[in-house]
Coordinates of C-alpha atoms and ligand atoms in Angstrom, one line a residue:
X151 CA 90.0 20.8 -54.7
X152 CA 92.1 21.7 -51.7
X153 CA 92.7 19.4 -48.8
X154 CA 94.4 19.7 -45.3
X155 CA 96.5 16.8 -44.1
X156 CA 97.2 16.7 -40.3
X157 CA 99.5 14.5 -38.3
X158 CA 97.9 14.7 -34.8
X159 CA 99.3 14.3 -31.3
X160 CA 101.8 17.3 -31.3
X161 CA 101.3 19.8 -28.5
X162 CA 101.2 23.4 -29.7
X163 CA 103.9 26.0 -28.9
X164 CA 104.9 29.4 -30.2
X165 CA 103.4 32.9 -30.8
X166 CA 100.8 34.0 -33.3
X167 CA 99.3 37.5 -34.1
X168 CA 95.6 37.4 -34.6
X169 CA 94.3 39.0 -37.8
X170 CA 91.5 41.5 -38.2
X171 CA 87.9 40.4 -37.7
X172 CA 86.0 39.2 -40.8
X173 CA 82.6 40.0 -39.2
X174 CA 83.8 43.6 -38.5
X175 CA 85.4 44.2 -41.8
X176 CA 82.5 43.1 -43.9
X177 CA 79.9 45.6 -42.7
X178 CA 82.6 48.3 -42.5
X179 CA 83.5 47.7 -46.2
X180 CA 79.8 48.0 -47.1
X181 CA 79.6 51.2 -45.2
X182 CA 82.2 52.9 -47.4
X183 CA 79.4 53.3 -50.0
X184 CA 77.9 56.0 -47.7
X185 CA 80.6 58.6 -48.7
X186 CA 82.4 59.5 -51.9
X187 CA 86.2 59.4 -52.1
X188 CA 89.3 57.5 -50.8
X189 CA 89.2 55.1 -47.8
X190 CA 92.1 53.1 -46.3
X191 CA 91.0 50.3 -44.0
X192 CA 93.8 48.4 -42.2
X193 CA 94.1 44.9 -40.8
X194 CA 91.5 43.5 -43.2
X195 CA 92.2 39.7 -43.4
X196 CA 92.8 38.1 -46.8
X197 CA 89.7 35.8 -47.0
X198 CA 87.3 34.6 -49.6
X199 CA 84.4 36.6 -48.1
X200 CA 86.5 39.8 -48.2
X201 CA 87.4 39.1 -51.8
X202 CA 83.7 38.8 -52.7
X203 CA 82.8 42.0 -50.9
X204 CA 85.5 43.9 -52.8
X205 CA 84.2 42.3 -56.1
X206 CA 80.7 43.5 -55.3
X207 CA 82.0 47.1 -54.5
X208 CA 83.9 47.0 -57.8
X209 CA 80.9 45.8 -59.7
X210 CA 78.9 48.8 -58.2
X211 CA 81.6 51.1 -59.6
X212 CA 84.2 51.5 -56.9
X213 CA 87.9 51.0 -57.4
X214 CA 89.5 48.6 -54.8
X215 CA 92.8 47.1 -53.9
X216 CA 93.8 44.9 -50.9
X217 CA 97.5 44.7 -50.2
X218 CA 99.2 43.5 -47.0
X219 CA 95.9 43.7 -45.0
X220 CA 95.2 47.3 -46.2
X221 CA 92.1 47.9 -48.4
X222 CA 92.2 51.0 -50.4
X223 CA 88.8 52.0 -51.9
X224 CA 87.7 54.9 -54.1
X225 CA 83.9 55.0 -53.9
X226 CA 83.4 58.2 -56.0
X227 CA 82.3 56.4 -59.1
X228 CA 79.8 54.0 -57.5
X229 CA 76.5 54.3 -59.5
X230 CA 75.0 50.8 -59.8
X231 CA 72.3 49.9 -57.2
X232 CA 71.7 46.3 -58.3
X233 CA 74.0 43.9 -56.5
X234 CA 75.1 41.3 -59.1
X235 CA 73.2 38.0 -58.5
X236 CA 76.2 35.7 -58.9
X237 CA 78.0 37.7 -56.1
X238 CA 74.9 38.0 -53.9
X239 CA 74.7 34.2 -53.8
X240 CA 78.2 33.7 -52.6
X241 CA 77.8 35.0 -49.0
X242 CA 75.4 36.3 -46.5
X243 CA 77.1 39.6 -46.0
X244 CA 76.1 40.8 -49.5
X245 CA 72.9 41.8 -47.7
X246 CA 74.9 44.6 -46.0
X247 CA 74.8 46.6 -49.2
X248 CA 71.1 47.3 -48.8
X249 CA 71.3 50.0 -46.1
X250 CA 74.2 51.9 -47.7
X251 CA 72.9 51.8 -51.3
X252 CA 69.4 52.8 -50.2
X253 CA 70.8 55.7 -48.1
X254 CA 73.1 57.1 -50.8
X255 CA 71.0 56.4 -54.0
X256 CA 67.4 56.0 -52.8
X257 CA 67.3 52.6 -54.5
X258 CA 68.7 49.0 -54.1
X259 CA 67.9 45.7 -55.7
X260 CA 69.2 42.3 -54.4
X261 CA 68.5 38.6 -54.9
X262 CA 68.6 36.1 -52.1
X263 CA 71.9 36.2 -50.2
X264 CA 74.0 33.0 -49.9
X265 CA 76.3 31.9 -47.0
X266 CA 77.1 28.9 -44.8
X267 CA 74.2 26.4 -44.9
X268 CA 73.7 26.4 -41.1
X269 CA 70.0 27.2 -41.0
X270 CA 67.2 29.1 -42.8
X271 CA 68.9 32.4 -42.3
X272 CA 65.8 34.6 -42.9
X273 CA 66.1 38.3 -43.7
X274 CA 62.7 39.5 -42.6
X275 CA 64.1 41.7 -39.9
X276 CA 66.3 43.5 -42.4
X277 CA 63.3 44.0 -44.8
X278 CA 60.8 45.2 -42.1
X279 CA 63.4 47.5 -40.6
X280 CA 64.1 49.3 -43.9
X281 CA 60.3 49.5 -44.5
X282 CA 60.0 51.2 -41.1
X283 CA 62.5 53.8 -42.2
X284 CA 60.2 54.8 -45.1
X285 CA 61.5 52.6 -47.9
X286 CA 59.0 51.1 -50.3
X287 CA 59.6 47.4 -51.0
X288 CA 58.8 45.5 -54.3
X289 CA 59.5 41.8 -54.6
X290 CA 59.3 40.5 -58.2
X291 CA 60.8 37.3 -59.7
X292 CA 63.1 36.6 -56.8
X293 CA 64.4 40.2 -56.7
X294 CA 63.8 42.6 -53.8
X295 CA 63.9 46.3 -54.7
X296 CA 63.7 49.1 -52.1
X297 CA 63.1 52.7 -53.2
X298 CA 62.8 56.0 -51.2
X299 CA 63.0 59.7 -51.8
X300 CA 64.4 60.1 -48.3
X301 CA 64.7 57.7 -45.4
X302 CA 63.1 58.9 -42.2
X303 CA 64.2 58.1 -38.6
X304 CA 61.9 55.8 -36.6
X305 CA 61.8 53.5 -33.6
X306 CA 62.5 49.9 -34.6
X307 CA 62.1 46.8 -32.3
X308 CA 64.0 43.7 -33.4
X309 CA 62.1 40.5 -32.4
X310 CA 65.5 38.9 -32.3
X311 CA 68.9 40.7 -31.7
X312 CA 70.0 39.9 -35.2
X313 CA 73.6 41.0 -35.9
X314 CA 73.2 41.6 -39.6
X315 CA 69.9 43.4 -39.3
X316 CA 71.2 45.7 -36.5
X317 CA 74.2 46.6 -38.8
X318 CA 72.1 47.0 -41.9
X319 CA 69.7 49.4 -40.1
X320 CA 72.5 51.4 -38.5
X321 CA 73.9 52.0 -42.1
X322 CA 70.4 52.9 -43.4
X323 CA 69.7 55.4 -40.6
X324 CA 72.9 57.5 -40.6
X325 CA 71.8 59.7 -43.5
X326 CA 68.1 59.5 -42.7
X327 CA 66.1 62.6 -41.7
X328 CA 65.5 62.5 -38.0
X329 CA 66.4 60.0 -35.2
X330 CA 66.3 56.2 -35.3
X331 CA 66.3 54.0 -32.2
X332 CA 67.0 50.3 -32.7
X333 CA 65.6 48.4 -29.7
X334 CA 66.6 44.8 -28.8
X335 CA 69.7 45.5 -30.9
X336 CA 72.5 42.9 -31.1
X337 CA 75.5 43.7 -28.8
X338 CA 78.4 42.0 -30.6
X339 CA 81.8 43.8 -30.6
X340 CA 81.7 44.0 -34.4
X341 CA 78.7 46.3 -34.0
X342 CA 80.6 48.6 -31.7
X343 CA 83.4 48.6 -34.3
X344 CA 80.9 49.6 -37.0
X345 CA 79.6 52.5 -34.8
X346 CA 83.2 53.7 -34.3
X347 CA 83.7 53.6 -38.1
X348 CA 80.5 55.4 -38.9
X349 CA 81.2 58.1 -36.2
X350 CA 84.7 58.6 -37.6
X351 CA 82.9 59.3 -40.9
X352 CA 80.9 62.0 -39.2
X353 CA 77.8 60.0 -38.2
X354 CA 76.0 60.4 -34.9
X355 CA 75.6 56.8 -33.5
X356 CA 75.6 55.9 -29.9
X357 CA 74.6 52.8 -27.7
X358 CA 76.3 50.1 -29.7
X359 CA 77.2 47.2 -27.3
X360 CA 74.0 47.8 -25.5
X361 CA 70.5 46.7 -26.5
X362 CA 69.4 50.1 -27.7
X363 CA 71.3 52.0 -30.4
X364 CA 70.4 55.7 -31.3
X365 CA 71.2 57.2 -34.7
X366 CA 70.7 60.9 -35.3
X367 CA 70.7 61.4 -39.1
X368 CA 73.2 63.8 -40.7
X369 CA 73.3 65.3 -44.2
X370 CA 76.5 63.8 -45.4
X371 CA 79.5 61.6 -44.3
X372 CA 83.2 61.8 -45.1
X373 CA 85.9 59.2 -46.0
X374 CA 88.3 58.0 -43.4
X375 CA 91.2 55.7 -42.6
X376 CA 90.4 53.0 -40.0
X377 CA 91.8 49.8 -38.4
X378 CA 89.6 46.7 -37.8
X379 CA 89.4 45.1 -34.4
X380 CA 91.0 41.6 -33.9
X381 CA 88.9 38.5 -34.8
X382 CA 87.5 37.1 -31.6
X383 CA 86.4 33.8 -33.2
X384 CA 89.8 33.1 -34.7
X385 CA 91.3 33.9 -31.2
X386 CA 88.8 31.5 -29.6
X387 CA 89.5 28.9 -32.1
X388 CA 93.3 28.9 -31.2
X389 CA 92.4 28.9 -27.5
X390 CA 90.4 25.7 -28.0
X391 CA 93.2 24.3 -30.3
X392 CA 95.5 24.3 -27.2
X393 CA 92.7 22.7 -25.2
X394 CA 92.4 19.9 -27.7
X395 CA 96.1 19.4 -28.7
X396 CA 97.6 20.7 -25.4
X397 CA 100.8 22.8 -25.2
X398 CA 101.6 26.4 -24.4
X399 CA 101.1 29.3 -26.8
X400 CA 100.9 33.1 -26.8
X401 CA 98.4 35.1 -29.0
X402 CA 99.0 38.8 -29.7
X403 CA 96.6 41.5 -31.1
X404 CA 93.7 40.0 -29.1
X405 CA 90.8 41.6 -27.1
X406 CA 90.2 39.2 -24.3
X407 CA 87.2 41.2 -23.2
X408 CA 85.4 40.0 -26.3
X409 CA 85.8 36.3 -25.1
X410 CA 84.7 36.4 -21.5
X411 CA 82.2 33.5 -22.0
X412 CA 84.8 31.2 -23.6
X413 CA 87.6 32.1 -21.2
X414 CA 85.4 31.3 -18.2
X415 CA 84.3 27.9 -19.6
X416 CA 87.8 26.9 -20.8
X417 CA 89.3 27.8 -17.3
X418 CA 86.6 25.7 -15.6
X419 CA 87.5 22.8 -17.8
X420 CA 91.2 23.1 -16.8
X421 CA 92.8 25.3 -19.4
X422 CA 95.2 27.9 -18.0
X423 CA 94.6 31.3 -19.6
X424 CA 96.4 34.5 -18.7
X425 CA 95.7 37.9 -20.2
X426 CA 97.8 41.1 -20.3
X427 CA 96.5 44.0 -22.5
X428 CA 96.2 42.5 -26.0
X429 CA 98.2 39.4 -25.1
X430 CA 96.7 36.0 -24.2
X431 CA 98.8 33.1 -22.8
X432 CA 97.1 29.7 -23.1
X433 CA 98.4 26.5 -21.5
X434 CA 97.0 22.9 -21.2
X435 CA 98.8 19.8 -20.2
X436 CA 95.9 17.4 -19.4
X437 CA 92.6 16.2 -20.8
X438 CA 89.9 18.8 -20.1
X439 CA 87.1 18.3 -17.5
X440 CA 83.6 18.1 -19.0
X441 CA 81.0 20.9 -18.4
X442 CA 77.4 20.2 -17.6
X443 CA 75.8 22.7 -20.0
X444 CA 76.7 25.3 -22.7
X445 CA 74.0 27.3 -24.4
X446 CA 74.9 29.4 -27.5
X447 CA 73.5 32.9 -27.1
X448 CA 73.8 36.4 -28.5
X449 CA 76.8 38.4 -27.2
X450 CA 77.9 38.4 -24.4
X451 CA 76.8 34.8 -24.1
X452 CA 78.7 31.8 -25.6
X453 CA 79.1 32.5 -29.3
X454 CA 77.5 30.1 -31.8
X455 CA 80.6 30.6 -34.0
X456 CA 82.6 28.7 -31.4
X457 CA 80.1 25.9 -30.8
X458 CA 81.6 23.4 -33.2
X459 CA 85.2 24.0 -31.9
X460 CA 84.0 23.7 -28.3
X461 CA 82.3 20.4 -29.2
X462 CA 85.6 19.0 -30.3
X463 CA 87.2 20.2 -27.0
X464 CA 84.5 18.4 -25.0
X465 CA 84.6 15.3 -27.2
X466 CA 87.8 14.2 -25.4
X467 CA 87.0 15.7 -22.0
X468 CA 86.6 13.6 -18.8
X469 CA 82.9 13.2 -18.4
X470 CA 79.6 14.1 -20.1
X471 CA 78.8 17.6 -21.5
X472 CA 75.8 19.2 -23.2
X473 CA 75.7 21.9 -25.8
X474 CA 72.4 23.6 -26.8
X475 CA 72.5 25.5 -30.1
X476 CA 69.9 28.3 -30.0
X477 CA 71.0 30.6 -32.8
X478 CA 71.1 28.4 -36.0
X479 CA 69.0 25.3 -36.3
X480 CA 71.3 23.5 -38.8
X481 CA 74.7 24.0 -37.1
X482 CA 75.5 20.4 -36.0
X483 CA 76.8 19.1 -39.4
X484 CA 80.2 18.5 -37.8
X485 CA 78.8 15.8 -35.5
X486 CA 78.7 13.0 -38.1
X487 CA 82.4 13.8 -39.1
X488 CA 83.5 13.8 -35.5
X489 CA 81.7 10.5 -34.9
X490 CA 83.9 9.0 -37.7
X491 CA 86.9 10.1 -35.6
X492 CA 85.7 8.2 -32.6
X493 CA 83.7 10.9 -30.8
X494 CA 80.6 9.8 -28.8
X495 CA 77.9 12.5 -29.5
X496 CA 74.1 12.2 -29.5
X497 CA 72.0 15.0 -30.9
X498 CA 68.3 15.5 -30.0
X499 CA 66.2 18.6 -30.5
X500 CA 69.0 21.1 -31.0
X501 CA 71.0 19.7 -28.1
X502 CA 74.2 17.7 -28.4
X503 CA 75.1 15.3 -25.6
X504 CA 78.8 14.6 -25.6
X505 CA 80.4 11.7 -23.7
X506 CA 84.1 12.4 -23.6
X507 CA 86.4 9.7 -25.0
X508 CA 90.1 9.2 -24.2
X509 CA 91.2 10.2 -27.6
X510 CA 90.0 10.8 -31.2
X511 CA 91.5 8.9 -34.2
X512 CA 92.6 10.4 -37.6
X513 CA 90.1 9.8 -40.5
X514 CA 89.2 11.2 -43.9
X515 CA 86.5 13.9 -43.2
X516 CA 84.9 16.8 -45.0
X517 CA 84.3 20.4 -44.1
X518 CA 80.6 21.2 -44.5
X519 CA 80.7 24.9 -43.4
X520 CA 83.2 27.5 -42.1
X521 CA 83.2 26.8 -38.4
X522 CA 82.5 23.0 -38.7
X523 CA 85.7 22.9 -40.9
X524 CA 87.7 24.7 -38.3
X525 CA 86.5 22.3 -35.7
X526 CA 87.6 19.3 -37.8
X527 CA 91.1 20.9 -38.0
X528 CA 91.2 21.1 -34.2
X529 CA 90.0 17.4 -34.0
X530 CA 92.9 16.4 -36.4
X531 CA 95.4 18.3 -34.2
X532 CA 94.4 16.2 -31.1
X533 CA 93.7 12.9 -32.9
X534 CA 96.1 9.9 -33.0
X535 CA 97.2 9.4 -36.6
X536 CA 96.6 11.3 -39.8
X537 CA 93.4 13.3 -40.7
X538 CA 92.6 14.5 -44.1
X539 CA 90.0 17.3 -44.5
X540 CA 88.3 17.9 -47.9
X541 CA 86.5 21.1 -49.0
X542 CA 88.8 23.4 -47.1
X543 CA 87.5 26.4 -49.2
X544 CA 84.8 26.7 -46.5
X545 CA 87.5 27.3 -43.9
X546 CA 89.3 29.9 -46.1
X547 CA 86.1 32.0 -45.8
X548 CA 86.9 32.9 -42.2
X549 CA 90.6 32.0 -41.5
X550 CA 93.5 33.6 -43.3
X551 CA 95.7 30.6 -44.3
X552 CA 94.8 28.6 -41.2
X553 CA 97.5 26.0 -42.0
X554 CA 100.1 28.7 -41.9
X555 CA 98.8 30.0 -38.6
X556 CA 98.9 26.5 -37.0
X557 CA 102.4 25.8 -38.5
X558 CA 103.6 28.9 -36.6
X559 CA 102.3 27.1 -33.5
X560 CA 104.2 23.9 -34.3
X561 CA 101.3 21.9 -35.8
X562 CA 102.0 19.3 -38.6
X563 CA 99.4 20.5 -41.2
X564 CA 99.8 20.8 -44.9
X565 CA 97.5 22.1 -47.7
X566 CA 97.4 20.1 -50.9
X567 CA 95.7 21.2 -54.1
X568 CA 94.3 18.5 -56.6
X569 CA 92.9 19.1 -60.0
X570 CA 89.8 17.0 -59.5
Ligands
EPZ195 C1 76.2 37.1 -38.1 O1 75.4 36.4 -39.0 C2 77.6 36.5 -38.4 N1 78.0 36.8 -39.8 C3 77.6 35.0 -38.1 O2 78.9 34.5 -38.3 C4 77.2 34.8 -36.7 O3 77.1 33.4 -36.5 C5 75.8 35.4 -36.5 O4 75.9 36.8 -36.8 C6 75.4 35.3 -35.0 O5 76.3 35.8 -34.2 C7 78.5 38.0 -40.1 O6 78.6 38.9 -39.2 C8 79.0 38.2 -41.5 P1 71.9 37.0 -37.3 P2 73.9 37.0 -39.3 O7 71.2 37.9 -38.2 O8 73.9 38.5 -39.3 C9 67.7 34.9 -37.5 C10 80.6 33.1 -39.2 O9 80.8 31.9 -38.9 N2 67.3 36.0 -38.3 O10 72.2 37.4 -35.9 O11 73.3 36.3 -40.4 C11 68.6 33.9 -38.3 O12 67.8 33.0 -39.0 C12 79.2 33.6 -39.4 O13 81.4 34.0 -39.2 C13 65.9 36.1 -38.7 O14 65.1 35.3 -38.3 O15 73.2 36.5 -38.0 C14 69.3 33.2 -37.2 O16 68.6 32.1 -36.7 C15 78.2 32.4 -39.5 N3 65.6 37.2 -39.5 C16 69.5 34.3 -36.1 O17 68.5 35.3 -36.4 C17 66.5 38.1 -39.9 O18 66.1 39.0 -40.6 C18 70.8 35.0 -36.0 O19 71.0 35.6 -37.2 C19 67.8 37.9 -39.5 C20 68.2 36.9 -38.8

């Protein structure tokens, strides 16, 4: 088991380059199934979820390597259309294989996807969208199989702007006969990156970043080389780390335009943030001011993936704040652990009421999911005394060696591995 040990109370300083975005890389790696040949994808972070995606592609027949951030893939010999159950269950993004496999082979079989336990995480929008494109669904013994002779373009309305469903349906529609319009589509930057990747392959996709995406089907796609956008959630996590531990840092390889909601709120709470092209300079020397209300929303609203980290920031603010989580119903698991560190937080009906305290205190806590774990790291950086965090494998799913990243910024954080 792996543990982080953090000696809190040290202001951060230094410069860090932000790595590529997990949530852009995962659908883009799945999209390589849509063409046969050699791909080179750059700035792919070394994370557990990326490893699992490469294991899935290999199990389907691809050849894959991942060296210094570059993923090299040969998809020529992919022939399997049943995603291995054990790998399916390891992460939510395994569902991204449905669209590409169905497009290329006319068949795909999956079991239930896994992922962070932050809510029910239904997949009905994925299934109904693929059906709307002409696939026939069969659900037997926990397996879902889709078959089709040829997918056909259609108009699809998403009852919720689901990120994954939008991406899956884009990948299903690019080789379909005719035109597909996805209405009420998710607008996240990772979807724009997927559109750029698909169009580089020869697809005809437009509208990503807006609520309507149009895909004109083409007969075939080609392999490409491509670079992934920076990870906006990792960037936001470091912005809030300065807000919690104070100090003055510089982040490079960022896209500040992907973080307007966070930047606005952090500035209102007293954090100094300057941006210049792909550089962000963040400075904080005092306890933050509280903020009346934050509501997590689909992009460009405040992202649910920064909710836990923001809660830590507000837990030691001057005043009372409120955070309403509207995306995932089970995403407050970090509250109990923060309470053990001295935070004063009351949760009722999906809303957290946070009374800022002067400081948090080091304690032995446990990561319950990816972003909750990252939030506990931030809490340890700002707390008085030593914090130990168990189950850090959750954090490794979304942050490439987070302890190394923070050591570059002057934090006292160590990873220890025990046999038990
Ligand atoms: C993506 O998950 C991200 N994961 C999540 O990041 C992120 O929190 C989420 O989008 C929201 O921004 C990846 O991109 C790999 P959704 P996804 O489909 O696609 C409901 C992280 O920490 N829904 O937009 O699973 C669902 O239950 C991870 O990096 C349906 O009801 O998110 C949820 O309440 C966590 N039916 C809401 O929509 C469906 O068919 C948002 O889900 C699909 C989703």
